[in-house]
Tab-separated table of C-alpha atoms in Angstrom:
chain	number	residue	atom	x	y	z
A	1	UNK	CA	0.000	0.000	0.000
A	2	UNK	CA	1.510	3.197	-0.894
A	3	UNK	CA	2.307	6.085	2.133
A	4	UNK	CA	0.449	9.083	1.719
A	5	UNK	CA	3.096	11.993	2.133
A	6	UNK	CA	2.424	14.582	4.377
A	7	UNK	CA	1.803	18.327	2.910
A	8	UNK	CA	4.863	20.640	3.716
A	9	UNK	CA	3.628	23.154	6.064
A	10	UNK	CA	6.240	26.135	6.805
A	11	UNK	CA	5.657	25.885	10.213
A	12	UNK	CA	6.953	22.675	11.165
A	13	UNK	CA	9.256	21.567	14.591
A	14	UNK	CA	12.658	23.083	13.196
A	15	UNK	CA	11.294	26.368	12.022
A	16	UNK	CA	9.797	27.200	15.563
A	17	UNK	CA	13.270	25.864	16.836
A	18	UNK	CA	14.930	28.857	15.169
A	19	UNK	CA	12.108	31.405	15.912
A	20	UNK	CA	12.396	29.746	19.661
A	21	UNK	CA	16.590	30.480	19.993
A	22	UNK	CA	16.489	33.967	17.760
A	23	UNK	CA	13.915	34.736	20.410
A	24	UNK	CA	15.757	34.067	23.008
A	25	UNK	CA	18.527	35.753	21.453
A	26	UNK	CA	16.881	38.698	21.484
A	27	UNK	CA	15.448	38.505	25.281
A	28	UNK	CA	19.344	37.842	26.337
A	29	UNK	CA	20.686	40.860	24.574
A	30	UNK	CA	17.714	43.171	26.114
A	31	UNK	CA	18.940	41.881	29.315
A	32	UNK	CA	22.031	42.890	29.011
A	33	UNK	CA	21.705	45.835	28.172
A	34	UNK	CA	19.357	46.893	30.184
A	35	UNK	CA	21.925	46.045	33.301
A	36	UNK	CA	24.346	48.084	31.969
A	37	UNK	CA	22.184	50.691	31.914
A	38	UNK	CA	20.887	50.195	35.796
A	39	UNK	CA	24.733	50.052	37.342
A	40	UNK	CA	25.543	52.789	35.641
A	41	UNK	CA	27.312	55.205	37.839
A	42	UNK	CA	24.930	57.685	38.856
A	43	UNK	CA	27.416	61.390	39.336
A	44	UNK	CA	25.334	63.613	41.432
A	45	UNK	CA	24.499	67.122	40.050
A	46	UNK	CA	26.986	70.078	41.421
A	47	UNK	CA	25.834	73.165	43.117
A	48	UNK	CA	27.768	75.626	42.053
A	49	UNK	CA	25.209	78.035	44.610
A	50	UNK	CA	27.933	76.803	47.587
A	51	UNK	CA	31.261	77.419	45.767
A	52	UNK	CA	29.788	81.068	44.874
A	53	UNK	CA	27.989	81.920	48.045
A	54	UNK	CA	32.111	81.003	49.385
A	55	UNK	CA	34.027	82.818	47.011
A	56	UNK	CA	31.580	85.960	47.868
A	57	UNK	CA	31.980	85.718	50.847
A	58	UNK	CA	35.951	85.719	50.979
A	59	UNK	CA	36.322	88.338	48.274
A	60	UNK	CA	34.081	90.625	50.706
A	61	UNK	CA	36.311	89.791	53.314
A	62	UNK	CA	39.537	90.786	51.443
A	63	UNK	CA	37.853	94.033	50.187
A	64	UNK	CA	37.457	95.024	53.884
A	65	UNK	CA	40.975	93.659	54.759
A	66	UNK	CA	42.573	95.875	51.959
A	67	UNK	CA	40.777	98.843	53.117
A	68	UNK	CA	41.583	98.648	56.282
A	69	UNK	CA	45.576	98.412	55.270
A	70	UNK	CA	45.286	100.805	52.999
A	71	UNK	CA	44.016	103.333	55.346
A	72	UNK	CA	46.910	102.035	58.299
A	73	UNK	CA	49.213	102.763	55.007
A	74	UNK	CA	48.006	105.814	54.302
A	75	UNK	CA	48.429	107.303	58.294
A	76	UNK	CA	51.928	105.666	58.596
A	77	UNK	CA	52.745	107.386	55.629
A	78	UNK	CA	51.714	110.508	57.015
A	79	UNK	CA	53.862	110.155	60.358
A	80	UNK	CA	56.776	109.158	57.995
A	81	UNK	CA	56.612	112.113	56.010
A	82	UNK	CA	56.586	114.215	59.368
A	83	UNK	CA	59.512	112.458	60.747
A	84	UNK	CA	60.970	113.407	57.907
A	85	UNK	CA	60.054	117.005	57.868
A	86	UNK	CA	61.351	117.158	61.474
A	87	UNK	CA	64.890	115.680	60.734
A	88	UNK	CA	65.262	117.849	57.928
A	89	UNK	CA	63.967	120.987	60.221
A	90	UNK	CA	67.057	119.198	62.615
A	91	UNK	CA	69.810	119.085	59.928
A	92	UNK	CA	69.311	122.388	59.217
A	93	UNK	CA	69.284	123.560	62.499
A	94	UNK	CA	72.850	122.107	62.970
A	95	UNK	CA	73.996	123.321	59.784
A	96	UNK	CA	73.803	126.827	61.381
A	97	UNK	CA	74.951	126.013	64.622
A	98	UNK	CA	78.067	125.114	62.637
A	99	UNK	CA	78.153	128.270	60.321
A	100	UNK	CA	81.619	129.645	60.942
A	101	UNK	CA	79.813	133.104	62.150
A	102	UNK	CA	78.786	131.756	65.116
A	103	UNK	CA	81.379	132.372	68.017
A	104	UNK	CA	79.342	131.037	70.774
A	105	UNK	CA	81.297	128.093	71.408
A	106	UNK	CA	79.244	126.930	74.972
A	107	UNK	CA	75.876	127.389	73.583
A	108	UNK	CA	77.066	125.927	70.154
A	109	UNK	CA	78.309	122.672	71.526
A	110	UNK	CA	74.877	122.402	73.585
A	111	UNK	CA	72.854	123.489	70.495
A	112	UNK	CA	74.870	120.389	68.563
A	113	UNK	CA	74.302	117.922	71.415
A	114	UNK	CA	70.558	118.600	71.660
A	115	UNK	CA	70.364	118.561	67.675
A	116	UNK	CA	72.106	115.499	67.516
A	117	UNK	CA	70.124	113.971	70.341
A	118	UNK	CA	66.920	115.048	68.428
A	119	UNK	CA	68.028	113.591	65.241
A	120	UNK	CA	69.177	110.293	66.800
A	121	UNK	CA	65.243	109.569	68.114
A	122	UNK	CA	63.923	111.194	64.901
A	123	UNK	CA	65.818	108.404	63.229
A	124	UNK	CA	64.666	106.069	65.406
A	125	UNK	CA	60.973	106.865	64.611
A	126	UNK	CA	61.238	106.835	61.250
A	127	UNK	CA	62.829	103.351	61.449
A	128	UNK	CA	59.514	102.250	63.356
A	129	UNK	CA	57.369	103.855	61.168
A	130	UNK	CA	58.847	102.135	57.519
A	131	UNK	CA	58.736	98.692	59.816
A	132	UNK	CA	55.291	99.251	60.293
A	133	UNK	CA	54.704	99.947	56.766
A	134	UNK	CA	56.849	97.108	55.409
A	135	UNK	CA	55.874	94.178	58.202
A	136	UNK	CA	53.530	91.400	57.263
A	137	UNK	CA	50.240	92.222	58.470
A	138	UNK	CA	50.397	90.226	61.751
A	139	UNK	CA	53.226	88.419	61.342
A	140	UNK	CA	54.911	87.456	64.236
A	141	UNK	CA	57.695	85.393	62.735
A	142	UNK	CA	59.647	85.671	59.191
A	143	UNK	CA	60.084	83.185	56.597
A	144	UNK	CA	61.624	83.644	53.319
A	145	UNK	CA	61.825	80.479	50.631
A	146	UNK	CA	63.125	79.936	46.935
A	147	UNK	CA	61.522	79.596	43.663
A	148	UNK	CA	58.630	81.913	42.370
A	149	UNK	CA	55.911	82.840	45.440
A	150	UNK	CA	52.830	84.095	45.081
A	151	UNK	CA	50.084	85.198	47.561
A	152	UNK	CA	47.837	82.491	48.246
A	153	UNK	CA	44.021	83.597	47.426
A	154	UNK	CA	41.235	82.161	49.634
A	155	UNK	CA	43.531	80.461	51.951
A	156	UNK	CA	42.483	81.904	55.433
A	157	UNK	CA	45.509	83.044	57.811
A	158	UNK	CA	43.902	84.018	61.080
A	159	UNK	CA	42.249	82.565	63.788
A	160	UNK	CA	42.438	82.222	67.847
A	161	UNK	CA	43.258	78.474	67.936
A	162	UNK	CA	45.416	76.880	65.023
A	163	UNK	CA	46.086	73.302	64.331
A	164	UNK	CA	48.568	72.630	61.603
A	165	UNK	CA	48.226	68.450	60.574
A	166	UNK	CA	51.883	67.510	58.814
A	167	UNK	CA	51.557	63.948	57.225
A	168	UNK	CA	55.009	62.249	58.388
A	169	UNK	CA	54.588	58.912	56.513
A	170	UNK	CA	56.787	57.319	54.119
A	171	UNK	CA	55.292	58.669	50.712
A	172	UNK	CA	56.517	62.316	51.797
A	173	UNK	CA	59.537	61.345	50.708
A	174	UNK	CA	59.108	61.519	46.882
A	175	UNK	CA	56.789	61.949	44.346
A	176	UNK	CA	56.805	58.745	42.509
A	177	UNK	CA	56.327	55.238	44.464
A	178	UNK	CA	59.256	53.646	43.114
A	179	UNK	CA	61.423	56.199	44.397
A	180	UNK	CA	59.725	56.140	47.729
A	181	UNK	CA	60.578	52.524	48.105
A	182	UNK	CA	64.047	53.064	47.161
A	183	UNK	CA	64.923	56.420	49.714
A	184	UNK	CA	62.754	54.805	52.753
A	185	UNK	CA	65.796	52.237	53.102
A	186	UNK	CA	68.319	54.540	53.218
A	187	UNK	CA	69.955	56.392	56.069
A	188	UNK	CA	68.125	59.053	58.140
A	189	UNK	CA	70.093	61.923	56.896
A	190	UNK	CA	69.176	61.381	53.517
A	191	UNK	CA	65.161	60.713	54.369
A	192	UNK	CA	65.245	63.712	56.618
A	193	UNK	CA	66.791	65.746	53.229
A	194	UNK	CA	64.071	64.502	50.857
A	195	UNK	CA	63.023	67.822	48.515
A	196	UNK	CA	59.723	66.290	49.093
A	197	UNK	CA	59.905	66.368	53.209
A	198	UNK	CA	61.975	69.608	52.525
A	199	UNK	CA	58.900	71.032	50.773
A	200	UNK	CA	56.711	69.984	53.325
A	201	UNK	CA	58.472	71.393	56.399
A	202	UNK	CA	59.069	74.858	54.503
A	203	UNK	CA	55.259	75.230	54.061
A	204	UNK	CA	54.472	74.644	58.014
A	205	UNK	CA	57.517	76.920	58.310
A	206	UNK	CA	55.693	79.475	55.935
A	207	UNK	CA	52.393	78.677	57.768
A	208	UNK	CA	53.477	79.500	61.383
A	209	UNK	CA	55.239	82.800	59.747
A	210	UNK	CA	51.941	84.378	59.176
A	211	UNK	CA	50.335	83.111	62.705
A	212	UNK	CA	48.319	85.808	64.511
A	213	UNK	CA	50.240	87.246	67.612
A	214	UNK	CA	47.803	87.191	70.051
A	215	UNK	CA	46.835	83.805	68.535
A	216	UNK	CA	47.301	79.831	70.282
A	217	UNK	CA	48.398	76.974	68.175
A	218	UNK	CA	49.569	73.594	67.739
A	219	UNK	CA	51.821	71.565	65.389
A	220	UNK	CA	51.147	67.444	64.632
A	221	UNK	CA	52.797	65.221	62.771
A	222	UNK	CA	51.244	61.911	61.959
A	223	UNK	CA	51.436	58.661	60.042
A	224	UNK	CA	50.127	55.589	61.668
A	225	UNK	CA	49.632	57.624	64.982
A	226	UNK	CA	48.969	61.635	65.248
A	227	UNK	CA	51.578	63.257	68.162
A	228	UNK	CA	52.717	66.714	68.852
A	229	UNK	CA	55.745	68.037	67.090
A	230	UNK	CA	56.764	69.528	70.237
A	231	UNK	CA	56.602	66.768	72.820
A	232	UNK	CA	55.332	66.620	76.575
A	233	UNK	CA	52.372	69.238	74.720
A	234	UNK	CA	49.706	67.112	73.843
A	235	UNK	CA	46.302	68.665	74.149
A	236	UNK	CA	47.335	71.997	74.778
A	237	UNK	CA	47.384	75.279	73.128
A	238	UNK	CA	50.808	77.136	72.839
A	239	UNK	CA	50.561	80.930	72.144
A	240	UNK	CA	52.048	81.984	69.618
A	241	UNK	CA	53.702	85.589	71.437
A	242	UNK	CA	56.184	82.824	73.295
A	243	UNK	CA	58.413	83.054	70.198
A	244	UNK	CA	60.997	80.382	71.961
A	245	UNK	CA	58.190	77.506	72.084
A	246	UNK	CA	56.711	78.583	68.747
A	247	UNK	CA	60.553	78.198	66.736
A	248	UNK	CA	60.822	74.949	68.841
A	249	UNK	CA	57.885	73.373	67.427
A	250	UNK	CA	58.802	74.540	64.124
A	251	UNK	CA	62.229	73.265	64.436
A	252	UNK	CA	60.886	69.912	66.033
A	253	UNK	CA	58.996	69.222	62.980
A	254	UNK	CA	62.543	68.780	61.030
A	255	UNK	CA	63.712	66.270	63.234
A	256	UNK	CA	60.787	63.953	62.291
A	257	UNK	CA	61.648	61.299	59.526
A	258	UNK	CA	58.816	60.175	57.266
A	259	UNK	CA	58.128	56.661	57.787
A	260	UNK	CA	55.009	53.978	57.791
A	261	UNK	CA	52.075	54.114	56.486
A	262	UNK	CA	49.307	57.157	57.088
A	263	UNK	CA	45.975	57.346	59.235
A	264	UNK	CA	43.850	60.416	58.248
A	265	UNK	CA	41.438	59.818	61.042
A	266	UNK	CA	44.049	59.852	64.173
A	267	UNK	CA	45.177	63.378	62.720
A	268	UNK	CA	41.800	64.302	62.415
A	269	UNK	CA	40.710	62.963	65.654
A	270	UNK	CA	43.335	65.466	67.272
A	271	UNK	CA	40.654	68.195	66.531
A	272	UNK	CA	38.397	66.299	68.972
A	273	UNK	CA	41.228	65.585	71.454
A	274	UNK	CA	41.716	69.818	71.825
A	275	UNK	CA	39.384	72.246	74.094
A	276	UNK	CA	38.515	74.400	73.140
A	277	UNK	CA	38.962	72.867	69.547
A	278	UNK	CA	40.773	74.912	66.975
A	279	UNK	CA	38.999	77.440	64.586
A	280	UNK	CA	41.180	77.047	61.784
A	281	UNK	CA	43.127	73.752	60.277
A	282	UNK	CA	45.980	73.247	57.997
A	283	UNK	CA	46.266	69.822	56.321
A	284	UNK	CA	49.773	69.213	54.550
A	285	UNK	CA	49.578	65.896	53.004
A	286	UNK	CA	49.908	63.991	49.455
A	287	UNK	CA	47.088	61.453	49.198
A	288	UNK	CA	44.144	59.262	50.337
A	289	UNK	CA	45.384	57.394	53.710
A	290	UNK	CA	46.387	54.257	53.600
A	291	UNK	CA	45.434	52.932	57.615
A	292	UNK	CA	42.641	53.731	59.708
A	293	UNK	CA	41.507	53.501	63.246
A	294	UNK	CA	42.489	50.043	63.419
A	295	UNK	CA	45.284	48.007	62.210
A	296	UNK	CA	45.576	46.512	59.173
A	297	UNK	CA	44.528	43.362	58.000
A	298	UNK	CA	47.062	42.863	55.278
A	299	UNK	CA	50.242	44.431	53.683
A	300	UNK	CA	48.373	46.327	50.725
A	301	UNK	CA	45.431	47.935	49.800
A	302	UNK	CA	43.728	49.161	46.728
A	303	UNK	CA	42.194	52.755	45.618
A	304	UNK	CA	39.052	51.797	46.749
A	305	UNK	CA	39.649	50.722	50.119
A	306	UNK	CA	41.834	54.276	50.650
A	307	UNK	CA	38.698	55.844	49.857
A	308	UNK	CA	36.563	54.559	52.450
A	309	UNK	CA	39.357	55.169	55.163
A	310	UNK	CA	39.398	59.232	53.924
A	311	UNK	CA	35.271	58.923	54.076
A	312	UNK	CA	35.687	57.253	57.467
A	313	UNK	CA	38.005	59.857	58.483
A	314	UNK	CA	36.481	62.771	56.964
A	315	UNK	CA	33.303	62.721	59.191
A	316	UNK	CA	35.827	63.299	62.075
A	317	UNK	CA	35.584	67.043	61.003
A	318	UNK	CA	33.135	69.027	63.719
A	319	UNK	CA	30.533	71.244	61.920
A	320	UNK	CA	32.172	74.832	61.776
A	321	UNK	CA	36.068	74.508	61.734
A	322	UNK	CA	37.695	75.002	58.203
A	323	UNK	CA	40.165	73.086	56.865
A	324	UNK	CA	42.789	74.515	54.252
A	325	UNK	CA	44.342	71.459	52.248
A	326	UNK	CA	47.888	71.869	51.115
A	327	UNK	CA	48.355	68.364	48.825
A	328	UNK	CA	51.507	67.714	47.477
A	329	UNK	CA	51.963	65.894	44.379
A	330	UNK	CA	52.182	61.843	44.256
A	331	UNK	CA	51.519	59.961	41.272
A	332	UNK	CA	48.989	57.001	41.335
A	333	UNK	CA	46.707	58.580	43.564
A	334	UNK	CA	44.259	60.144	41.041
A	335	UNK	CA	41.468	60.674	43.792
A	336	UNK	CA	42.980	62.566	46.428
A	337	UNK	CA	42.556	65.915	44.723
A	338	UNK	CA	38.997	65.483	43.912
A	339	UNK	CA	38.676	64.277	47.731
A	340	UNK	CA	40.453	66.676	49.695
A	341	UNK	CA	38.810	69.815	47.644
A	342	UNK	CA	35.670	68.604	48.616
A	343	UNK	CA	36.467	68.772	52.013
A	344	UNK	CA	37.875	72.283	51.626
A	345	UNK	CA	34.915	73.180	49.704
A	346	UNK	CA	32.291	71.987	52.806
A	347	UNK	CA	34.006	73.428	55.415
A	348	UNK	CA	34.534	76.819	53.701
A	349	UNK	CA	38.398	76.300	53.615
A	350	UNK	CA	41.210	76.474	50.717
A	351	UNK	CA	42.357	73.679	48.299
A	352	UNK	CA	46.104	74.329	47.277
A	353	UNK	CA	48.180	71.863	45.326
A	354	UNK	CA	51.505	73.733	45.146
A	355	UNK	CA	54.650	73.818	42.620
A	356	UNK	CA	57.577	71.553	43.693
A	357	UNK	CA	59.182	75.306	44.367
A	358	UNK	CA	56.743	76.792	46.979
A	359	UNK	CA	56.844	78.240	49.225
């Protein structure tokens, strides 16, 4: 008996095979890309309202600032010019004394002495008077550097309580990584004369030049622990008039060799450990930290983890104080600038990332 064959239909078992897989195919690639699009990294919109309502408010302050020296310019410029009227009233005066007419030789001699006497003190003033022009407004100590300086714009110099934070770990010793492994093995001399470190002490040096006289302050140095750069004065304010203690801290800070790794929040915690706490803040540093709180759980760490240890340490800041960043170039740290100019930015202080010549 002869088979019947069956009609060809086009929608037999391997043609919904394909449809079934190209389907599928399609569902797959939705999916995929449809994740991407969910983990992408959201970057939250910037106010630039809070970095204006800042820079206002500084460039009001300098406005008042430079009228204020301009005016104490403009009076010692006045008593100048009179001291200088009165010597030259004085010179004259002896010039006749000594004119060859005069034959008065007693009252001559006592004319000269009081003349001389007169122009001694006049001399004296004027001397105060171009010092007061010429000082650093409130400057109690003097620092001069090489390489080109500029003024510093925004960063804020005053204050009645003054921490300066020095990072003292082993990356201040150079700007690239392979030389910092290199110079941390060698002797102490040569760590202490890093142009790195050197770079770093002259800015605290340049920073306690421009303290406030009747101001209190405190120097720490810190890598995987925060202490005083002038020791037995933890916790304590030193004033800044006692010009012996204030060049000893200074000086104390050179003695310091950078070594280990660095813990952001134990030199921020200092702000906590001082009462009153300080008003203003220096931070001299060169990159995310590298140890916390506690102690590490192995011998290296990623970019990631730093940045969680800065946001750990960062909400160590109290509400109020300012903190001026001074960052120092290191290579392979690409998120410390971003990260320490935000904190400048929220606690209305200054970012500055200097040249390797400044101060």
């Amino acid at each position: 008996m002869r088979r019947q064959r069956r009609p060809l239909s086009a929608f037999s078992l391997s043609f919904l095979d394909i449809m079934s897989c190209g389907f599928g195919a399609v569902v797959l690639l939705f999916l995929i890309i449809k994740h991407q699009t969910d983990v992408a990294v959201a970057v939250p919109p910037y106010d630039l309202g809070v970095e204006l309502e800042a820079l206002g408010a500084d460039l009001a302050a300098a406005r008042d600032r430079v009228e204020v020296l301009r005016a104490a310019a403009a009076d010692a410029t006045r008593e100048l010019e009179a001291a200088s009227t009165a010597r030259a009233s004085a010179m004259a005066a002896l010039e006749e004394a000594r004119a060859p007419g005069n034959t008065d030789t007693r009252s001559r001699a006592a004319a000269i002495a009081k003349l001389r006497a007169s122009i001694r003190q006049t001399e004296l003033d004027k001397r105060g008077l171009e010092a007061q022009i010429h000082a650093k407004s409130r400057a109690v100590r003097r620092f001069v550097g090489e390489g080109n300086r500029e003024y510093l714009t925004g960063i804020q110099l005053g204050g009645k309580r003054i921490l300066v934070l020095l990072d003292a770990s082993a990356s201040m010793l150079d700007e690239r990584i392979v030389n910092v492994i290199r110079k941390r093995n060698m002797d102490a001399a040569t760590r202490r004369g890093a142009p790195k470190w050197q770079q770093a002490l002259a800015t605290v040096d340049w920073i306690s030049a421009r303290f406030p006289p009747d101001a209190r302050f405190q120097i720490y140095t810190y890598a995987a622990t925060a202490r005083p750069a002038l020791a037995g004065s933890a916790g304590q304010w030193l004033a800044v008039a006692d010009r012996a203690r204030l060049d000893a801290a200074v000086a104390a800070t050179r003695e310091r060799i950078p070594d280990g790794g660095s813990s952001l929040a134990r030199a921020l915690a200092v702000i906590g450990e001082l009462d009153p706490p300080p008003d203003n803040v220096y931070l001299v540093t060169d990159g995310l930290p590298t140890l916390g709180m506690e102690p590490p759980r192995g011998t290296t760490i990623d970019g990631a983890a730093r940045l969680r240890l800065f946001e750990q340490a960062v909400t160590r800041i109290p509400a109020g104080i300012p903190v001026n960043v001074i960052l120092l170039p290191m290579e392979g740290d690409p998120m410390a600038p971003a990260a320490y100019w935000q904190i400048a930015l929220y606690t209305r202080g200054a970012f500055l990332s200097p040249a390797s010549d400044w101060p």
